[in-house]
Amino acid sequence: MPNVSILTAVTRPDLLPRLYSSIASQQIDWEWIVQLDGEAIEWRPGPGDCGFVEDDRRVWLERNAKPLGSGTTRNLALIRATGDLVLCVDDDDLLYPDSLGGLCAALAAWPQCFGAWGRTDLLTEGDADPAAAPGRPPEVFKAWPAPGVIQPGTIGAYFERIGEFPVHVGAVMWRRSHLVAVGGYGALPRSVDTNPFLAAEALFPVCYVDTPVYRYRLHGGQMSSTPDYQRVKDGVHAFTFERARELRRLLGSETGHPPDRR
């Protein structure tokens, strides 16, 4: 059984070859669970573009019966995952070479943590070698001030107070047990990975590793830049904060952390 299941909900299959190259650079025991959604449901890999789908037995491709959206598609991939650890990578982003080994080591060192995450750098269109470590200093997209264990509720409180989420959730390696326990990915029009992260973070510590893990691609077709995506932002964030507060209030004592009685 693989140690790490990498999940990808796919709507842009043309980007998969470069993502596969970055996954193949990982020096850990992995499987890649690819779940096709939207227009990608009709895509059929040809020998010239995605031969790895047929050639690499660590790659498991499945297509939805109909378009289901990001959260449901990720959950269908999660259902198929067999690893004890899970990381979800978007189809338009990339991993640094051998970056997941550090997250595995952190989770082994801190068994009390539900997950581990590392630094995310920006990847802009035109980068010559996006799968490799950058030749020039990267522009950091998301990071935490110091490595180590972060106590429950710390990140959620920071996000609610400052209005800026300091975690790129694609760089989070979960314990599968904890991701399943908080219900998997959210049935929401956005922030489907932020929602379970803050739910788990309300109850359990998480650890940060100050090494580059993930490259977040900025491009013209980005869903997060669309008006519809921005329009629902406040409502989704308010619901996510409410869920985290209620979990901490109701269940905090069960995890060894005092319930929030505010």
PDB file of C-alpha atoms in Angstrom:
ATOM      1  CA  MET A   1       0.000   0.000   0.000  1.00  0.00           C
ATOM      2  CA  PRO A   2       1.423   3.431  -0.904  1.00  0.00           C
ATOM      3  CA  ASN A   3       2.227   5.828   1.898  1.00  0.00           C
ATOM      4  CA  VAL A   4       0.891   8.945   0.126  1.00  0.00           C
ATOM      5  CA  SER A   5      -2.161   9.329  -2.098  1.00  0.00           C
ATOM      6  CA  ILE A   6      -1.975  12.408  -4.342  1.00  0.00           C
ATOM      7  CA  LEU A   7      -5.432  13.551  -5.473  1.00  0.00           C
ATOM      8  CA  THR A   8      -6.209  15.703  -8.513  1.00  0.00           C
ATOM      9  CA  ALA A   9      -9.662  16.839  -9.649  1.00  0.00           C
ATOM     10  CA  VAL A  10      -9.115  17.495 -13.360  1.00  0.00           C
ATOM     11  CA  THR A  11     -10.862  19.957 -15.660  1.00  0.00           C
ATOM     12  CA  ARG A  12      -7.766  20.798 -17.769  1.00  0.00           C
ATOM     13  CA  PRO A  13      -6.239  17.496 -18.887  1.00  0.00           C
ATOM     14  CA  ASP A  14      -3.743  19.221 -21.197  1.00  0.00           C
ATOM     15  CA  LEU A  15      -1.824  20.281 -18.064  1.00  0.00           C
ATOM     16  CA  LEU A  16      -1.424  16.758 -16.696  1.00  0.00           C
ATOM     17  CA  PRO A  17       1.918  15.829 -18.335  1.00  0.00           C
ATOM     18  CA  ARG A  18       3.852  18.569 -16.509  1.00  0.00           C
ATOM     19  CA  LEU A  19       2.069  17.814 -13.257  1.00  0.00           C
ATOM     20  CA  TYR A  20       2.925  14.139 -13.653  1.00  0.00           C
ATOM     21  CA  SER A  21       6.595  15.028 -14.137  1.00  0.00           C
ATOM     22  CA  SER A  22       6.611  16.919 -10.842  1.00  0.00           C
ATOM     23  CA  ILE A  23       4.870  14.040  -9.054  1.00  0.00           C
ATOM     24  CA  ALA A  24       7.276  11.494 -10.548  1.00  0.00           C
ATOM     25  CA  SER A  25      10.175  13.465  -9.012  1.00  0.00           C
ATOM     26  CA  GLN A  26       8.985  12.596  -5.489  1.00  0.00           C
ATOM     27  CA  GLN A  27      11.208  10.102  -3.655  1.00  0.00           C
ATOM     28  CA  ILE A  28       8.386   8.568  -1.639  1.00  0.00           C
ATOM     29  CA  ASP A  29       5.946   5.711  -2.136  1.00  0.00           C
ATOM     30  CA  TRP A  30       2.983   7.379  -3.879  1.00  0.00           C
ATOM     31  CA  GLU A  31      -0.132   6.804  -5.933  1.00  0.00           C
ATOM     32  CA  TRP A  32      -1.871   9.445  -8.056  1.00  0.00           C
ATOM     33  CA  ILE A  33      -5.668   9.419  -8.008  1.00  0.00           C
ATOM     34  CA  VAL A  34      -6.874  11.364 -11.063  1.00  0.00           C
ATOM     35  CA  GLN A  35     -10.597  12.205 -11.193  1.00  0.00           C
ATOM     36  CA  LEU A  36     -11.946  13.816 -14.393  1.00  0.00           C
ATOM     37  CA  ASP A  37     -14.761  16.377 -14.132  1.00  0.00           C
ATOM     38  CA  GLY A  38     -16.522  18.896 -16.379  1.00  0.00           C
ATOM     39  CA  GLU A  39     -15.481  18.904 -20.034  1.00  0.00           C
ATOM     40  CA  ALA A  40     -12.542  16.666 -19.103  1.00  0.00           C
ATOM     41  CA  ILE A  41     -14.969  13.750 -18.637  1.00  0.00           C
ATOM     42  CA  GLU A  42     -14.923  13.244 -22.418  1.00  0.00           C
ATOM     43  CA  TRP A  43     -11.124  13.395 -22.656  1.00  0.00           C
ATOM     44  CA  ARG A  44      -9.300  10.270 -23.734  1.00  0.00           C
ATOM     45  CA  PRO A  45      -5.515  10.166 -23.250  1.00  0.00           C
ATOM     46  CA  GLY A  46      -3.575   9.569 -26.436  1.00  0.00           C
ATOM     47  CA  PRO A  47      -0.179   7.889 -26.717  1.00  0.00           C
ATOM     48  CA  GLY A  48       1.498  11.193 -27.566  1.00  0.00           C
ATOM     49  CA  ASP A  49       0.349  13.240 -24.591  1.00  0.00           C
ATOM     50  CA  CYS A  50      -0.401  11.184 -21.477  1.00  0.00           C
ATOM     51  CA  GLY A  51       1.098   7.770 -22.003  1.00  0.00           C
ATOM     52  CA  PHE A  52       1.872   7.655 -18.283  1.00  0.00           C
ATOM     53  CA  VAL A  53      -1.810   6.959 -17.620  1.00  0.00           C
ATOM     54  CA  GLU A  54      -1.349   3.562 -19.249  1.00  0.00           C
ATOM     55  CA  ASP A  55       2.331   2.991 -18.450  1.00  0.00           C
ATOM     56  CA  ASP A  56       2.573   3.947 -14.761  1.00  0.00           C
ATOM     57  CA  ARG A  57       0.677   1.598 -12.480  1.00  0.00           C
ATOM     58  CA  ARG A  58       0.780   4.184  -9.710  1.00  0.00           C
ATOM     59  CA  VAL A  59      -1.664   6.368 -11.699  1.00  0.00           C
ATOM     60  CA  TRP A  60      -5.378   5.631 -11.281  1.00  0.00           C
ATOM     61  CA  LEU A  61      -7.670   7.554 -13.631  1.00  0.00           C
ATOM     62  CA  GLU A  62     -11.436   7.666 -13.319  1.00  0.00           C
ATOM     63  CA  ARG A  63     -14.067   9.960 -14.836  1.00  0.00           C
ATOM     64  CA  ASN A  64     -17.260  11.268 -13.241  1.00  0.00           C
ATOM     65  CA  ALA A  65     -20.549  10.111 -14.762  1.00  0.00           C
ATOM     66  CA  LYS A  66     -21.513  13.798 -15.094  1.00  0.00           C
ATOM     67  CA  PRO A  67     -20.051  17.177 -14.037  1.00  0.00           C
ATOM     68  CA  LEU A  68     -20.092  17.308 -10.243  1.00  0.00           C
ATOM     69  CA  GLY A  69     -17.862  20.219  -9.227  1.00  0.00           C
ATOM     70  CA  SER A  70     -14.578  20.475  -7.390  1.00  0.00           C
ATOM     71  CA  GLY A  71     -15.595  19.357  -3.896  1.00  0.00           C
ATOM     72  CA  THR A  72     -17.488  16.235  -4.933  1.00  0.00           C
ATOM     73  CA  THR A  73     -14.821  15.296  -7.464  1.00  0.00           C
ATOM     74  CA  ARG A  74     -12.114  15.516  -4.809  1.00  0.00           C
ATOM     75  CA  ASN A  75     -14.187  13.396  -2.453  1.00  0.00           C
ATOM     76  CA  LEU A  76     -14.606  10.716  -5.120  1.00  0.00           C
ATOM     77  CA  ALA A  77     -10.819  10.694  -5.455  1.00  0.00           C
ATOM     78  CA  LEU A  78     -10.464  10.553  -1.660  1.00  0.00           C
ATOM     79  CA  ILE A  79     -12.761   7.520  -1.527  1.00  0.00           C
ATOM     80  CA  ARG A  80     -10.371   5.691  -3.873  1.00  0.00           C
ATOM     81  CA  ALA A  81      -7.228   6.731  -1.980  1.00  0.00           C
ATOM     82  CA  THR A  82      -5.434   3.905  -0.162  1.00  0.00           C
ATOM     83  CA  GLY A  83      -2.548   5.820   1.436  1.00  0.00           C
ATOM     84  CA  ASP A  84      -2.427   6.806   5.097  1.00  0.00           C
ATOM     85  CA  LEU A  85      -1.426  10.315   3.976  1.00  0.00           C
ATOM     86  CA  VAL A  86      -3.224  12.454   1.385  1.00  0.00           C
ATOM     87  CA  LEU A  87      -2.277  15.567  -0.567  1.00  0.00           C
ATOM     88  CA  CYS A  88      -4.512  17.281  -3.138  1.00  0.00           C
ATOM     89  CA  VAL A  89      -2.772  18.991  -6.074  1.00  0.00           C
ATOM     90  CA  ASP A  90      -4.683  21.138  -8.573  1.00  0.00           C
ATOM     91  CA  ASP A  91      -4.217  20.243 -12.229  1.00  0.00           C
ATOM     92  CA  ASP A  92      -2.673  23.642 -13.023  1.00  0.00           C
ATOM     93  CA  ASP A  93      -0.045  23.619 -10.258  1.00  0.00           C
ATOM     94  CA  LEU A  94       3.246  21.775  -9.648  1.00  0.00           C
ATOM     95  CA  LEU A  95       5.300  20.216  -6.856  1.00  0.00           C
ATOM     96  CA  TYR A  96       8.958  20.927  -6.217  1.00  0.00           C
ATOM     97  CA  PRO A  97      11.214  17.883  -6.751  1.00  0.00           C
ATOM     98  CA  ASP A  98      11.201  15.536  -3.745  1.00  0.00           C
ATOM     99  CA  SER A  99       9.272  18.097  -1.696  1.00  0.00           C
ATOM    100  CA  LEU A 100       6.818  15.658  -0.133  1.00  0.00           C
ATOM    101  CA  GLY A 101       9.480  13.730   1.766  1.00  0.00           C
ATOM    102  CA  GLY A 102       9.862  16.588   4.234  1.00  0.00           C
ATOM    103  CA  LEU A 103       6.132  16.610   4.960  1.00  0.00           C
ATOM    104  CA  CYS A 104       6.159  12.840   5.555  1.00  0.00           C
ATOM    105  CA  ALA A 105       9.080  13.260   7.964  1.00  0.00           C
ATOM    106  CA  ALA A 106       7.293  16.043   9.846  1.00  0.00           C
ATOM    107  CA  LEU A 107       4.185  13.919  10.337  1.00  0.00           C
ATOM    108  CA  ALA A 108       6.322  11.046  11.592  1.00  0.00           C
ATOM    109  CA  ALA A 109       8.018  13.388  14.078  1.00  0.00           C
ATOM    110  CA  TRP A 110       4.767  15.017  15.272  1.00  0.00           C
ATOM    111  CA  PRO A 111       2.087  12.311  15.457  1.00  0.00           C
ATOM    112  CA  GLN A 112      -0.294  14.659  17.274  1.00  0.00           C
ATOM    113  CA  CYS A 113      -0.676  16.807  14.124  1.00  0.00           C
ATOM    114  CA  PHE A 114      -3.496  16.226  11.633  1.00  0.00           C
ATOM    115  CA  GLY A 115      -1.308  17.443   8.790  1.00  0.00           C
ATOM    116  CA  ALA A 116       1.869  19.168   7.672  1.00  0.00           C
ATOM    117  CA  TRP A 117       2.358  21.938   5.150  1.00  0.00           C
ATOM    118  CA  GLY A 118       5.182  23.867   3.554  1.00  0.00           C
ATOM    119  CA  ARG A 119       5.926  27.011   1.599  1.00  0.00           C
ATOM    120  CA  THR A 120       4.111  27.769  -1.650  1.00  0.00           C
ATOM    121  CA  ASP A 121       5.799  29.873  -4.345  1.00  0.00           C
ATOM    122  CA  LEU A 122       4.226  31.583  -7.321  1.00  0.00           C
ATOM    123  CA  LEU A 123       4.574  30.114 -10.786  1.00  0.00           C
ATOM    124  CA  THR A 124       3.839  32.630 -13.535  1.00  0.00           C
ATOM    125  CA  GLU A 125       3.297  31.908 -17.203  1.00  0.00           C
ATOM    126  CA  GLY A 126       6.572  31.861 -19.092  1.00  0.00           C
ATOM    127  CA  ASP A 127       8.710  30.232 -16.396  1.00  0.00           C
ATOM    128  CA  ALA A 128      11.258  28.169 -18.292  1.00  0.00           C
ATOM    129  CA  ASP A 129      11.460  25.139 -16.020  1.00  0.00           C
ATOM    130  CA  PRO A 130       8.398  25.109 -13.758  1.00  0.00           C
ATOM    131  CA  ALA A 131       8.980  21.628 -12.373  1.00  0.00           C
ATOM    132  CA  ALA A 132      12.449  22.396 -11.048  1.00  0.00           C
ATOM    133  CA  ALA A 133      13.682  24.591  -8.247  1.00  0.00           C
ATOM    134  CA  PRO A 134      13.809  28.167  -9.546  1.00  0.00           C
ATOM    135  CA  GLY A 135      17.124  29.597 -10.692  1.00  0.00           C
ATOM    136  CA  ARG A 136      16.244  32.971  -9.231  1.00  0.00           C
ATOM    137  CA  PRO A 137      14.732  33.709  -5.807  1.00  0.00           C
ATOM    138  CA  PRO A 138      11.045  32.760  -6.011  1.00  0.00           C
ATOM    139  CA  GLU A 139       8.145  34.976  -5.094  1.00  0.00           C
ATOM    140  CA  VAL A 140       6.625  33.413  -1.983  1.00  0.00           C
ATOM    141  CA  PHE A 141       2.854  33.006  -2.208  1.00  0.00           C
ATOM    142  CA  LYS A 142       1.973  31.466   1.172  1.00  0.00           C
ATOM    143  CA  ALA A 143       4.110  30.717   4.232  1.00  0.00           C
ATOM    144  CA  TRP A 144       4.098  30.781   8.053  1.00  0.00           C
ATOM    145  CA  PRO A 145       6.564  32.828  10.138  1.00  0.00           C
ATOM    146  CA  ALA A 146       8.317  29.869  11.799  1.00  0.00           C
ATOM    147  CA  PRO A 147       8.528  26.084  11.405  1.00  0.00           C
ATOM    148  CA  GLY A 148       7.126  23.700  13.979  1.00  0.00           C
ATOM    149  CA  VAL A 149       3.827  22.754  15.582  1.00  0.00           C
ATOM    150  CA  ILE A 150       0.982  25.285  15.428  1.00  0.00           C
ATOM    151  CA  GLN A 151      -1.616  24.941  18.169  1.00  0.00           C
ATOM    152  CA  PRO A 152      -5.323  24.376  17.396  1.00  0.00           C
ATOM    153  CA  GLY A 153      -7.306  27.446  16.392  1.00  0.00           C
ATOM    154  CA  THR A 154      -4.243  29.624  15.734  1.00  0.00           C
ATOM    155  CA  ILE A 155      -4.509  29.781  11.945  1.00  0.00           C
ATOM    156  CA  GLY A 156      -8.287  30.126  11.941  1.00  0.00           C
ATOM    157  CA  ALA A 157      -8.109  33.024  14.400  1.00  0.00           C
ATOM    158  CA  TYR A 158      -5.422  34.709  12.277  1.00  0.00           C
ATOM    159  CA  PHE A 159      -7.508  34.322   9.117  1.00  0.00           C
ATOM    160  CA  GLU A 160     -10.669  35.674  10.732  1.00  0.00           C
ATOM    161  CA  ARG A 161      -8.839  38.607  12.334  1.00  0.00           C
ATOM    162  CA  ILE A 162      -6.559  39.634   9.445  1.00  0.00           C
ATOM    163  CA  GLY A 163      -8.732  38.522   6.525  1.00  0.00           C
ATOM    164  CA  GLU A 164      -5.849  36.720   4.826  1.00  0.00           C
ATOM    165  CA  PHE A 165      -5.480  32.940   4.790  1.00  0.00           C
ATOM    166  CA  PRO A 166      -1.759  32.160   5.226  1.00  0.00           C
ATOM    167  CA  VAL A 167      -1.984  28.539   4.033  1.00  0.00           C
ATOM    168  CA  HIS A 168      -2.072  27.284   0.474  1.00  0.00           C
ATOM    169  CA  VAL A 169      -4.011  24.133   1.167  1.00  0.00           C
ATOM    170  CA  GLY A 170      -2.540  22.374  -1.864  1.00  0.00           C
ATOM    171  CA  ALA A 171       0.719  22.219   0.107  1.00  0.00           C
ATOM    172  CA  VAL A 172      -0.949  20.424   3.040  1.00  0.00           C
ATOM    173  CA  MET A 173      -0.345  16.724   3.548  1.00  0.00           C
ATOM    174  CA  TRP A 174      -3.211  15.285   5.567  1.00  0.00           C
ATOM    175  CA  ARG A 175      -3.570  12.204   7.655  1.00  0.00           C
ATOM    176  CA  ARG A 176      -6.372  10.574   5.680  1.00  0.00           C
ATOM    177  CA  SER A 177      -8.161   9.626   8.900  1.00  0.00           C
ATOM    178  CA  HIS A 178      -8.528  13.267   9.911  1.00  0.00           C
ATOM    179  CA  LEU A 179      -9.642  14.475   6.480  1.00  0.00           C
ATOM    180  CA  VAL A 180     -12.343  11.798   6.420  1.00  0.00           C
ATOM    181  CA  ALA A 181     -13.342  12.614  10.018  1.00  0.00           C
ATOM    182  CA  VAL A 182     -14.148  16.250   9.161  1.00  0.00           C
ATOM    183  CA  GLY A 183     -16.247  15.169   6.189  1.00  0.00           C
ATOM    184  CA  GLY A 184     -13.758  15.435   3.361  1.00  0.00           C
ATOM    185  CA  TYR A 185     -13.871  18.374   0.972  1.00  0.00           C
ATOM    186  CA  GLY A 186     -16.621  20.970   1.242  1.00  0.00           C
ATOM    187  CA  ALA A 187     -19.797  21.053  -0.862  1.00  0.00           C
ATOM    188  CA  LEU A 188     -19.193  24.729  -1.584  1.00  0.00           C
ATOM    189  CA  PRO A 189     -18.741  26.941  -4.668  1.00  0.00           C
ATOM    190  CA  ARG A 190     -15.219  27.881  -3.497  1.00  0.00           C
ATOM    191  CA  SER A 191     -12.689  27.167  -0.722  1.00  0.00           C
ATOM    192  CA  VAL A 192     -13.563  23.464  -0.750  1.00  0.00           C
ATOM    193  CA  ASP A 193     -10.159  22.655   0.776  1.00  0.00           C
ATOM    194  CA  THR A 194      -9.995  25.603   3.188  1.00  0.00           C
ATOM    195  CA  ASN A 195     -13.237  24.447   4.801  1.00  0.00           C
ATOM    196  CA  PRO A 196     -11.989  21.044   6.042  1.00  0.00           C
ATOM    197  CA  PHE A 197      -8.575  22.481   6.919  1.00  0.00           C
ATOM    198  CA  LEU A 198     -10.044  25.033   9.332  1.00  0.00           C
ATOM    199  CA  ALA A 199     -12.424  22.408  10.730  1.00  0.00           C
ATOM    200  CA  ALA A 200      -9.521  20.096  11.573  1.00  0.00           C
ATOM    201  CA  GLU A 201      -7.312  22.988  12.699  1.00  0.00           C
ATOM    202  CA  ALA A 202      -9.977  24.005  15.219  1.00  0.00           C
ATOM    203  CA  LEU A 203      -9.457  20.687  17.012  1.00  0.00           C
ATOM    204  CA  PHE A 204      -5.941  19.442  16.287  1.00  0.00           C
ATOM    205  CA  PRO A 205      -2.458  20.926  15.891  1.00  0.00           C
ATOM    206  CA  VAL A 206      -0.805  21.164  12.480  1.00  0.00           C
ATOM    207  CA  CYS A 207       2.886  21.544  11.667  1.00  0.00           C
ATOM    208  CA  TYR A 208       4.695  23.845   9.237  1.00  0.00           C
ATOM    209  CA  VAL A 209       7.900  22.899   7.418  1.00  0.00           C
ATOM    210  CA  ASP A 210       9.873  25.886   6.136  1.00  0.00           C
ATOM    211  CA  THR A 211      10.812  24.346   2.800  1.00  0.00           C
ATOM    212  CA  PRO A 212       9.319  24.932  -0.660  1.00  0.00           C
ATOM    213  CA  VAL A 213       6.700  22.324  -1.498  1.00  0.00           C
ATOM    214  CA  TYR A 214       4.285  23.701  -4.057  1.00  0.00           C
ATOM    215  CA  ARG A 215       4.239  26.035  -7.051  1.00  0.00           C
ATOM    216  CA  TYR A 216       0.959  27.902  -7.553  1.00  0.00           C
ATOM    217  CA  ARG A 217       0.319  28.842 -11.163  1.00  0.00           C
ATOM    218  CA  LEU A 218      -1.036  32.288 -12.074  1.00  0.00           C
ATOM    219  CA  HIS A 219      -2.758  32.289 -15.463  1.00  0.00           C
ATOM    220  CA  GLY A 220      -5.608  33.888 -17.362  1.00  0.00           C
ATOM    221  CA  GLY A 221      -8.024  30.980 -17.041  1.00  0.00           C
ATOM    222  CA  GLN A 222      -7.906  30.843 -13.253  1.00  0.00           C
ATOM    223  CA  MET A 223     -11.285  30.075 -11.675  1.00  0.00           C
ATOM    224  CA  SER A 224     -10.406  32.064  -8.539  1.00  0.00           C
ATOM    225  CA  SER A 225     -10.257  35.286 -10.579  1.00  0.00           C
ATOM    226  CA  THR A 226     -13.804  35.008 -11.983  1.00  0.00           C
ATOM    227  CA  PRO A 227     -16.586  37.354 -10.738  1.00  0.00           C
ATOM    228  CA  ASP A 228     -18.778  34.448  -9.604  1.00  0.00           C
ATOM    229  CA  TYR A 229     -15.959  33.063  -7.474  1.00  0.00           C
ATOM    230  CA  GLN A 230     -15.411  36.412  -5.777  1.00  0.00           C
ATOM    231  CA  ARG A 231     -19.127  37.076  -5.322  1.00  0.00           C
ATOM    232  CA  VAL A 232     -19.610  34.201  -2.877  1.00  0.00           C
ATOM    233  CA  LYS A 233     -16.395  34.857  -0.948  1.00  0.00           C
ATOM    234  CA  ASP A 234     -17.821  36.537   2.160  1.00  0.00           C
ATOM    235  CA  GLY A 235     -20.630  34.027   2.655  1.00  0.00           C
ATOM    236  CA  VAL A 236     -18.387  30.995   2.264  1.00  0.00           C
ATOM    237  CA  HIS A 237     -15.763  32.417   4.614  1.00  0.00           C
ATOM    238  CA  ALA A 238     -18.403  33.232   7.253  1.00  0.00           C
ATOM    239  CA  PHE A 239     -19.748  29.671   7.061  1.00  0.00           C
ATOM    240  CA  THR A 240     -16.247  28.211   7.293  1.00  0.00           C
ATOM    241  CA  PHE A 241     -15.451  30.270  10.406  1.00  0.00           C
ATOM    242  CA  GLU A 242     -18.791  29.330  11.973  1.00  0.00           C
ATOM    243  CA  ARG A 243     -18.175  25.634  11.379  1.00  0.00           C
ATOM    244  CA  ALA A 244     -14.726  25.804  12.969  1.00  0.00           C
ATOM    245  CA  ARG A 245     -16.049  27.702  16.000  1.00  0.00           C
ATOM    246  CA  GLU A 246     -18.875  25.212  16.549  1.00  0.00           C
ATOM    247  CA  LEU A 247     -16.558  22.222  16.250  1.00  0.00           C
ATOM    248  CA  ARG A 248     -14.217  23.721  18.815  1.00  0.00           C
ATOM    249  CA  ARG A 249     -17.112  24.620  21.123  1.00  0.00           C
ATOM    250  CA  LEU A 250     -18.790  21.224  20.902  1.00  0.00           C
ATOM    251  CA  LEU A 251     -15.873  18.831  20.504  1.00  0.00           C
ATOM    252  CA  GLY A 252     -12.797  20.609  21.806  1.00  0.00           C
ATOM    253  CA  SER A 253     -12.788  18.668  25.076  1.00  0.00           C
ATOM    254  CA  GLU A 254     -12.869  15.352  23.186  1.00  0.00           C
ATOM    255  CA  THR A 255      -9.537  16.140  21.524  1.00  0.00           C
ATOM    256  CA  GLY A 256      -7.834  17.327  24.700  1.00  0.00           C
ATOM    257  CA  HIS A 257      -8.298  21.027  23.953  1.00  0.00           C
ATOM    258  CA  PRO A 258     -10.721  23.123  26.040  1.00  0.00           C
ATOM    259  CA  PRO A 259     -14.007  23.907  24.270  1.00  0.00           C
ATOM    260  CA  ASP A 260     -14.529  27.495  23.194  1.00  0.00           C
ATOM    261  CA  ARG A 261     -17.468  28.763  25.276  1.00  0.00           C
ATOM    262  CA  ARG A 262     -17.645  32.196  23.686  1.00  0.00           C
TER     263      ARG A 262
END
